[in-house]
């Protein structure tokens, strides 16, 4: 058994699925805050890789502060234009030389950001619609961390906190999958759908209302009829998707702020409202599991852009979710589990000050009956903590 | 009785005070994230006032995106120096002219930011230790809002959500009052204490551990002995303060990351870690009530810097807290109350889509017995919603 | 005959070719000041074209203030890298909307700058080695100028001054053609030669010393021998070129600041010293004819980036050179001619306050004998002044 | 006698005073280009002093690239306001640490710039009307220069060129003294006169026309009558001043671009056109002697902001003027003298490659008669070259 401080106890209230009111939100990948999250995380991965590549370990850096200043644009049916580019400033710290080896941290950051934008936003011309600037200060030399050397586990850089849970509620799944579908297969077939998709769902008992705001891409919208058709097709798609997830009553509203009579519709040239008036920054949107869930405990720590080796807030937010999923999958009779990890500054990150689990079990199974199994999974996952870092660096984890 | 959609029900779990684990944090006013919050809110108030002054109504603006890029400094006992200034960029939108009247939005923003920094940070030379820059785009003209005209209630600009609660738990009070005391009377008497104070408390059952990080101001710290004395005096002060609040066991740790042997201590020239390596931005730190409370539902909406007339996220976060306090004060037998307000885009802000209360009552009093009283207070507070806006503009509300 | 104020008189001293000391310099297209000139002029042309295209006339703009902040780089034999990108800020004024038509001035500026850099610097990755930023204020609406409407001649916007001359002296030709050859055919065959070529020549009586500084491009320089070979090939090429131009004694020095022993050589990754430590700005380098010639009167007015319709400093600098060339070609017995044009604010630009010519004639021909012919050419060229504007917009004129 | 390469010969043409057309210009200290010159030079002096103070020698730096981006303003009789602050970016290179000593180069630069602006512009609120930003890269360590050590003479850092002359012509004196008077005693008594004064004079034979543009300061101009009175008082003052300098015919025009009927007058809030639409940069305005003189040979090298120890362009521009003045004062029968100094990279700066003098003597005195005296003065001044550096650092030399 573990010598870690693991506590397993019943959840203090009912499962989220049984609460009377539930609110869930997701800012899609094209929302200005998510743009910053995505850029910050892409920069972070690229820096980690260049450090590993050149000096065999990840050195001190932190790039969790990208700021986006909106541009201005004149969208128009059939294709408008950006008038003033979006300005995106990558802020942070990075080690720029180490034992005689130069690390081109700023160049790497700019390239990673541009590549990310290029891949993510087909209608955004990274050359001229957005200016990517960078200002990375020197990191403190003494914060350099060893990673990749014979299994050493890094020390926590702070007293911090992570929280995760599983499974997603129906409402949460609807929100998450709606955005993924609109920015995935359905979006690929419907180029009029921009990346700036925002999904909010409210469940009152068994009534779920999903509100979707979709930025249309003007080049693919010849006229108002095409716009209306796009809106309707999104509504139908989301409704169908929701019905596959839940038996509850679902209604879907798309672009409710439109006023068709006055021509006030949600039309963009680039697929994101960052082109006109909506600024953004890192850590203001989705939590590490991709959702904003006021019904669940949340960490305020920004996950995107942080150093994945020793930034304990990032690691514990991702790991707690991973542990929760693992418990839910592997331990029978667990209906809902929430994991909290609390770090201790200066201690190995696989030795949290406290790991606690709040469990809701199937009727008839007391929590005590699953306690050992839950503890074992937690222990197991903490043993593999450096694998998580590796998978973050390789881009296998989403952080927003 | 009200025709608003108000729901009052028992809280799903025990009061926070009775939960086994509680974590609470506050970033002091000198933390880089709080610096941004404070600047953003000061700018917001100044803009609201200049609009009222010149055109009699608050026009569209939003300044919730200040970004701080850390400087570099060489602190030293007796007084060091800033080597490279902090850079602070005020980002947002503001209406710059209205029916022929110019609004000097950028000049007002810079002045408000500088005044705020000047008043808040006695050891920061606003002239040379920090560069305050500004980039305010034009707001959309059609988003202009009426305020100050014969009682009209503005319409919600979004579907958003606010959450508040009362009373603070003991641990929460300790955290909040510790920071206020160190940045208040105690700090005034001890100029060696900088504004960048971070307080974290963890309660496990009846054991409270308070961890405080205090940036010392080098000009007032002649040597290591003086530094150690400052640290000890903070520890004693916080311990005393905590003991006045709770009968639980309390331990206090100050500047635990120090390594006195190697001389690695928390010394600064300006009183904030923004001088060296710590970037910041708005909305990443304290919630509207001044705390970070993973045990409580939180809204992720940044409150500081937003337009206090029609930004529903700001208004509902502040109002839900105000309502909770009012209920707790006015309704007997309420031990804990949490208020959620959910807006409806395009509807008057005093008519939320839903206002719901989760109540924990004194043993022996069912929630149903207080339901009407609670509803009446909620109703009453919603009636006075525009007073809240007024008090925000006048700087009477803290937002972080 | 003309009713313009044209004066033709003998030059006050001997022809430059006969003076005892002559100094001539040219900063090549890759010099940081020239980079700014080139970008500013490319932006200016693009803006003029978009105005003509959209509203049929060139509106008020001025983009003669690009600033380059050097990056940092680590060049190395066989290929080094940029560590911190060059930052290039396009500053100026532009009209952004006109009678309901939007002009995407900032987007056009960024695109023009990037295209120019892309075409001009094969070893500079415009995506990541340089950040192109833009800050164009609104121009004053009342400065809008008509161009392209039935032959109207614009009014001078200032009291300004232009000066030009012909022919180039031998030393001047050597300097100009050296740079053009190194950045032209010879450079195309020798990719190790970067665009940052600086040529300085000093003639003392009949001794011409040419000093060339050439930034080598590391990807094409495998080792020190290759570098030395490149330097020697440049020396030979320039010597040969000079000998075709002059019978005087010529010596050529290339990269004289090198210290081969210590390895201090002029190696770059991008072909320009802007990559490491050399900042630049518009109007600090070559005059409108491509040279810096302390032996000749020079205007300090920056030519690049200015509005070619009504900026009289730009127009008169280009036109005076064009007139001088025309006189030299068309009027026999003229050995050297210098033209000065002085504008009068508010008057048509084809009516200068004064046009004066200083002429050196062949021995035996008095200036009075050519006076009428010279006047006629001047008159003729002034009649065609709007053609000049047209050819500037079409990029047919070099301005630096 | 000297072993320096000094050449004294007759000027190739007549003295400027005898040429038929003369054009002279001065951009006053409040002109946007001069603002940049002044800031760059103030920064340079402050850096030189901090280096001397901390490490006993001036280290490598160069700050000759300040860029000003204009703000926007709404001037009004009796007092208007700045709407958007001026943005001023100090660009350059500076050594930031030396043998373990930190040099707070950026903080020093910002402070020097702000102090300079504060002292120079009484109506400019440095806190809010202008944002002073800074971006100083690291200088190359191996360019460090010794200064202040037992008389060592630094080596030239480049092949460069300086030119100076004496005495000023009447027209030149009128231009220079007009600006100094308007920004001096007369301005002090007439606060309505802003610092942005531009003076241009044209002499055709014995007719001098002086054109002055004066930015009025709105707080001191209650109405149009006051404005007209200010303009008239300037006209009279300049006329009187000119008549003390010359017996030639003089006419003076002030603010000729005004259109009183339409209310288009030259009114500002801060005293400089930088507040609205006029950008600026270093080295685009006055030469080192304070004038723009197309009738004289000029160096294009920016003097302001450069390192006064080893930047040979700066030193030779200042020194050549100082030598010319010394010759003119000390050697009888010299009516006009022009000095050119040409450096040799890597050689001591007191050993120019060539120093040549073009002399116009009184009628009846051949140049050969003064040659030895002129040479001796040149020699003498070159011997004292390091005194010049000292006086530049102490702010005793004007550079623009």
mmCIF file of N, CA, C and O in Angstrom, chain A residues 54 74 81-85 87 96 102-107 110-111 114 127-128 131-134, chain C residues 54 74 81-85 87 96 102-107 110-111 114 127-128 131-134:
data_model
loop_
_atom_site.group_PDB
_atom_site.id
_atom_site.type_symbol
_atom_site.label_atom_id
_atom_site.label_comp_id
_atom_site.label_asym_id
_atom_site.label_seq_id
_atom_site.Cartn_x
_atom_site.Cartn_y
_atom_site.Cartn_z
ATOM 1 N N UNK A 54 18.215 20.291 -27.128
ATOM 2 C CA UNK A 54 19.544 20.918 -27.113
ATOM 3 C C UNK A 54 20.355 20.629 -25.863
ATOM 4 O O UNK A 54 21.577 20.582 -25.919
ATOM 5 N N UNK A 74 -14.022 44.450 -41.563
ATOM 6 C CA UNK A 74 -15.258 44.808 -42.270
ATOM 7 C C UNK A 74 -15.762 43.578 -43.009
ATOM 8 O O UNK A 74 -15.566 43.434 -44.211
ATOM 9 N N UNK A 81 -12.919 41.970 -45.245
ATOM 10 C CA UNK A 81 -11.480 42.089 -45.049
ATOM 11 C C UNK A 81 -11.161 42.568 -43.640
ATOM 12 O O UNK A 81 -11.978 43.188 -42.964
ATOM 13 N N UNK A 82 -9.949 42.270 -43.237
ATOM 14 C CA UNK A 82 -9.434 42.790 -41.980
ATOM 15 C C UNK A 82 -8.865 44.181 -42.247
ATOM 16 O O UNK A 82 -8.108 44.372 -43.200
ATOM 17 N N UNK A 83 -9.258 45.145 -41.421
ATOM 18 C CA UNK A 83 -8.774 46.509 -41.612
ATOM 19 C C UNK A 83 -7.516 46.765 -40.784
ATOM 20 O O UNK A 83 -6.577 47.412 -41.247
ATOM 21 N N UNK A 84 -7.537 46.302 -39.557
ATOM 22 C CA UNK A 84 -6.388 46.464 -38.674
ATOM 23 C C UNK A 84 -6.103 45.112 -38.047
ATOM 24 O O UNK A 84 -7.006 44.495 -37.467
ATOM 25 N N UNK A 85 -4.872 44.633 -38.159
ATOM 26 C CA UNK A 85 -4.580 43.273 -37.706
ATOM 27 C C UNK A 85 -4.790 43.118 -36.201
ATOM 28 O O UNK A 85 -4.664 44.064 -35.425
ATOM 29 N N UNK A 87 -3.428 41.959 -32.702
ATOM 30 C CA UNK A 87 -2.070 41.996 -32.136
ATOM 31 C C UNK A 87 -2.005 40.989 -31.001
ATOM 32 O O UNK A 87 -2.850 41.019 -30.097
ATOM 33 N N UNK A 96 17.557 31.532 -21.819
ATOM 34 C CA UNK A 96 18.026 31.775 -23.181
ATOM 35 C C UNK A 96 19.422 31.235 -23.467
ATOM 36 O O UNK A 96 19.841 31.184 -24.622
ATOM 37 N N UNK A 102 23.089 28.314 -26.763
ATOM 38 C CA UNK A 102 22.029 29.291 -26.967
ATOM 39 C C UNK A 102 20.698 28.590 -27.167
ATOM 40 O O UNK A 102 20.628 27.580 -27.865
ATOM 41 N N UNK A 103 19.666 29.153 -26.598
ATOM 42 C CA UNK A 103 18.308 28.674 -26.852
ATOM 43 C C UNK A 103 17.547 29.824 -27.496
ATOM 44 O O UNK A 103 17.331 30.858 -26.867
ATOM 45 N N UNK A 104 17.144 29.665 -28.753
ATOM 46 C CA UNK A 104 16.448 30.771 -29.439
ATOM 47 C C UNK A 104 14.994 30.856 -28.991
ATOM 48 O O UNK A 104 14.078 30.664 -29.780
ATOM 49 N N UNK A 105 14.805 31.168 -27.723
ATOM 50 C CA UNK A 105 13.476 31.046 -27.116
ATOM 51 C C UNK A 105 12.446 31.928 -27.823
ATOM 52 O O UNK A 105 11.320 31.498 -28.087
ATOM 53 N N UNK A 106 12.833 33.156 -28.149
ATOM 54 C CA UNK A 106 11.838 34.043 -28.773
ATOM 55 C C UNK A 106 11.492 33.588 -30.182
ATOM 56 O O UNK A 106 10.324 33.601 -30.574
ATOM 57 N N UNK A 107 12.486 33.190 -30.930
ATOM 58 C CA UNK A 107 12.203 32.718 -32.286
ATOM 59 C C UNK A 107 11.338 31.466 -32.251
ATOM 60 O O UNK A 107 10.396 31.310 -33.033
ATOM 61 N N UNK A 110 7.705 32.478 -31.394
ATOM 62 C CA UNK A 110 6.980 33.093 -32.508
ATOM 63 C C UNK A 110 6.607 32.042 -33.550
ATOM 64 O O UNK A 110 5.480 32.009 -34.046
ATOM 65 N N UNK A 111 7.543 31.168 -33.837
ATOM 66 C CA UNK A 111 7.262 30.157 -34.847
ATOM 67 C C UNK A 111 6.149 29.209 -34.385
ATOM 68 O O UNK A 111 5.239 28.882 -35.146
ATOM 69 N N UNK A 114 2.816 31.012 -34.602
ATOM 70 C CA UNK A 114 2.360 31.180 -35.980
ATOM 71 C C UNK A 114 1.898 29.845 -36.575
ATOM 72 O O UNK A 114 0.871 29.783 -37.261
ATOM 73 N N UNK A 127 0.050 35.866 -41.990
ATOM 74 C CA UNK A 127 0.959 36.909 -42.435
ATOM 75 C C UNK A 127 0.456 38.302 -42.146
ATOM 76 O O UNK A 127 1.198 39.158 -41.694
ATOM 77 N N UNK A 128 -0.833 38.553 -42.401
ATOM 78 C CA UNK A 128 -1.278 39.937 -42.359
ATOM 79 C C UNK A 128 -2.479 40.200 -41.454
ATOM 80 O O UNK A 128 -2.730 41.346 -41.103
ATOM 81 N N UNK A 131 -0.624 40.090 -35.967
ATOM 82 C CA UNK A 131 0.788 40.369 -35.702
ATOM 83 C C UNK A 131 1.162 39.631 -34.421
ATOM 84 O O UNK A 131 0.556 39.858 -33.371
ATOM 85 N N UNK A 132 2.117 38.729 -34.546
ATOM 86 C CA UNK A 132 2.557 37.951 -33.395
ATOM 87 C C UNK A 132 3.847 38.566 -32.854
ATOM 88 O O UNK A 132 4.869 38.567 -33.532
ATOM 89 N N UNK A 133 3.762 39.130 -31.671
ATOM 90 C CA UNK A 133 4.931 39.766 -31.055
ATOM 91 C C UNK A 133 5.334 38.947 -29.830
ATOM 92 O O UNK A 133 4.564 38.122 -29.342
ATOM 93 N N UNK A 134 6.523 39.176 -29.347
ATOM 94 C CA UNK A 134 7.017 38.349 -28.247
ATOM 95 C C UNK A 134 7.910 39.174 -27.325
ATOM 96 O O UNK A 134 8.639 40.044 -27.775
ATOM 97 N N UNK C 54 -9.687 52.150 -54.825
ATOM 98 C CA UNK C 54 -10.980 52.154 -54.145
ATOM 99 C C UNK C 54 -11.749 53.464 -54.255
ATOM 100 O O UNK C 54 -12.975 53.457 -54.254
ATOM 101 N N UNK C 74 22.822 34.107 -33.612
ATOM 102 C CA UNK C 74 24.036 33.329 -33.378
ATOM 103 C C UNK C 74 24.461 32.701 -34.694
ATOM 104 O O UNK C 74 24.216 31.522 -34.950
ATOM 105 N N UNK C 81 21.477 30.744 -36.424
ATOM 106 C CA UNK C 81 20.049 30.972 -36.210
ATOM 107 C C UNK C 81 19.800 32.336 -35.573
ATOM 108 O O UNK C 81 20.679 32.914 -34.919
ATOM 109 N N UNK C 82 18.603 32.815 -35.780
ATOM 110 C CA UNK C 82 18.152 34.025 -35.120
ATOM 111 C C UNK C 82 17.632 33.634 -33.738
ATOM 112 O O UNK C 82 16.836 32.704 -33.626
ATOM 113 N N UNK C 83 18.076 34.338 -32.709
ATOM 114 C CA UNK C 83 17.643 34.023 -31.349
ATOM 115 C C UNK C 83 16.438 34.871 -30.958
ATOM 116 O O UNK C 83 15.509 34.392 -30.329
ATOM 117 N N UNK C 84 16.495 36.150 -31.306
ATOM 118 C CA UNK C 84 15.386 37.054 -30.999
ATOM 119 C C UNK C 84 15.070 37.816 -32.266
ATOM 120 O O UNK C 84 15.960 38.433 -32.856
ATOM 121 N N UNK C 85 13.820 37.806 -32.687
ATOM 122 C CA UNK C 85 13.490 38.411 -33.975
ATOM 123 C C UNK C 85 13.762 39.916 -34.001
ATOM 124 O O UNK C 85 13.706 40.591 -32.974
ATOM 125 N N UNK C 87 12.496 43.558 -34.737
ATOM 126 C CA UNK C 87 11.165 44.171 -34.582
ATOM 127 C C UNK C 87 11.120 45.410 -35.470
ATOM 128 O O UNK C 87 11.990 46.274 -35.377
ATOM 129 N N UNK C 96 -8.389 56.247 -43.155
ATOM 130 C CA UNK C 96 -8.901 54.883 -43.037
ATOM 131 C C UNK C 96 -10.335 54.721 -43.537
ATOM 132 O O UNK C 96 -10.813 53.604 -43.691
ATOM 133 N N UNK C 102 -14.237 51.889 -46.612
ATOM 134 C CA UNK C 102 -13.146 51.536 -45.710
ATOM 135 C C UNK C 102 -11.852 51.354 -46.483
ATOM 136 O O UNK C 102 -11.855 50.761 -47.560
ATOM 137 N N UNK C 103 -10.784 51.827 -45.913
ATOM 138 C CA UNK C 103 -9.456 51.570 -46.475
ATOM 139 C C UNK C 103 -8.686 50.775 -45.417
ATOM 140 O O UNK C 103 -8.399 51.297 -44.343
ATOM 141 N N UNK C 104 -8.337 49.527 -45.713
ATOM 142 C CA UNK C 104 -7.637 48.706 -44.713
ATOM 143 C C UNK C 104 -6.160 49.082 -44.645
ATOM 144 O O UNK C 104 -5.287 48.280 -44.957
ATOM 145 N N UNK C 105 -5.899 50.297 -44.209
ATOM 146 C CA UNK C 105 -4.554 50.858 -44.324
ATOM 147 C C UNK C 105 -3.520 50.029 -43.562
ATOM 148 O O UNK C 105 -2.426 49.768 -44.069
ATOM 149 N N UNK C 106 -3.868 49.597 -42.359
ATOM 150 C CA UNK C 106 -2.868 48.855 -41.583
ATOM 151 C C UNK C 106 -2.597 47.481 -42.192
ATOM 152 O O UNK C 106 -1.446 47.047 -42.264
ATOM 153 N N UNK C 107 -3.642 46.816 -42.623
ATOM 154 C CA UNK C 107 -3.430 45.505 -43.243
ATOM 155 C C UNK C 107 -2.611 45.636 -44.522
ATOM 156 O O UNK C 107 -1.707 44.837 -44.781
ATOM 157 N N UNK C 110 1.082 46.246 -43.574
ATOM 158 C CA UNK C 110 1.793 45.054 -43.103
ATOM 159 C C UNK C 110 2.075 44.116 -44.267
ATOM 160 O O UNK C 110 3.182 43.589 -44.404
ATOM 161 N N UNK C 111 1.090 43.947 -45.116
ATOM 162 C CA UNK C 111 1.289 43.032 -46.242
ATOM 163 C C UNK C 111 2.379 43.542 -47.185
ATOM 164 O O UNK C 111 3.249 42.781 -47.624
ATOM 165 N N UNK C 114 5.783 43.021 -45.560
ATOM 166 C CA UNK C 114 6.190 41.619 -45.554
ATOM 167 C C UNK C 114 6.564 41.145 -46.955
ATOM 168 O O UNK C 114 7.558 40.436 -47.129
ATOM 169 N N UNK C 127 8.424 35.097 -41.602
ATOM 170 C CA UNK C 127 7.529 34.574 -40.576
ATOM 171 C C UNK C 127 8.106 34.698 -39.186
ATOM 172 O O UNK C 127 7.416 35.089 -38.257
ATOM 173 N N UNK C 128 9.382 34.373 -39.012
ATOM 174 C CA UNK C 128 9.888 34.254 -37.644
ATOM 175 C C UNK C 128 11.129 35.082 -37.344
ATOM 176 O O UNK C 128 11.437 35.311 -36.180
ATOM 177 N N UNK C 131 9.502 40.607 -36.807
ATOM 178 C CA UNK C 131 8.118 40.902 -36.444
ATOM 179 C C UNK C 131 7.769 42.255 -37.038
ATOM 180 O O UNK C 131 8.420 43.254 -36.730
ATOM 181 N N UNK C 132 6.782 42.263 -37.898
ATOM 182 C CA UNK C 132 6.355 43.507 -38.539
ATOM 183 C C UNK C 132 5.120 44.023 -37.818
ATOM 184 O O UNK C 132 4.069 43.392 -37.854
ATOM 185 N N UNK C 133 5.265 45.134 -37.152
ATOM 186 C CA UNK C 133 4.152 45.726 -36.410
ATOM 187 C C UNK C 133 3.767 47.051 -37.082
ATOM 188 O O UNK C 133 4.527 47.584 -37.894
ATOM 189 N N UNK C 134 2.601 47.558 -36.748
ATOM 190 C CA UNK C 134 2.132 48.754 -37.446
ATOM 191 C C UNK C 134 1.310 49.610 -36.497
ATOM 192 O O UNK C 134 0.594 49.101 -35.641
#
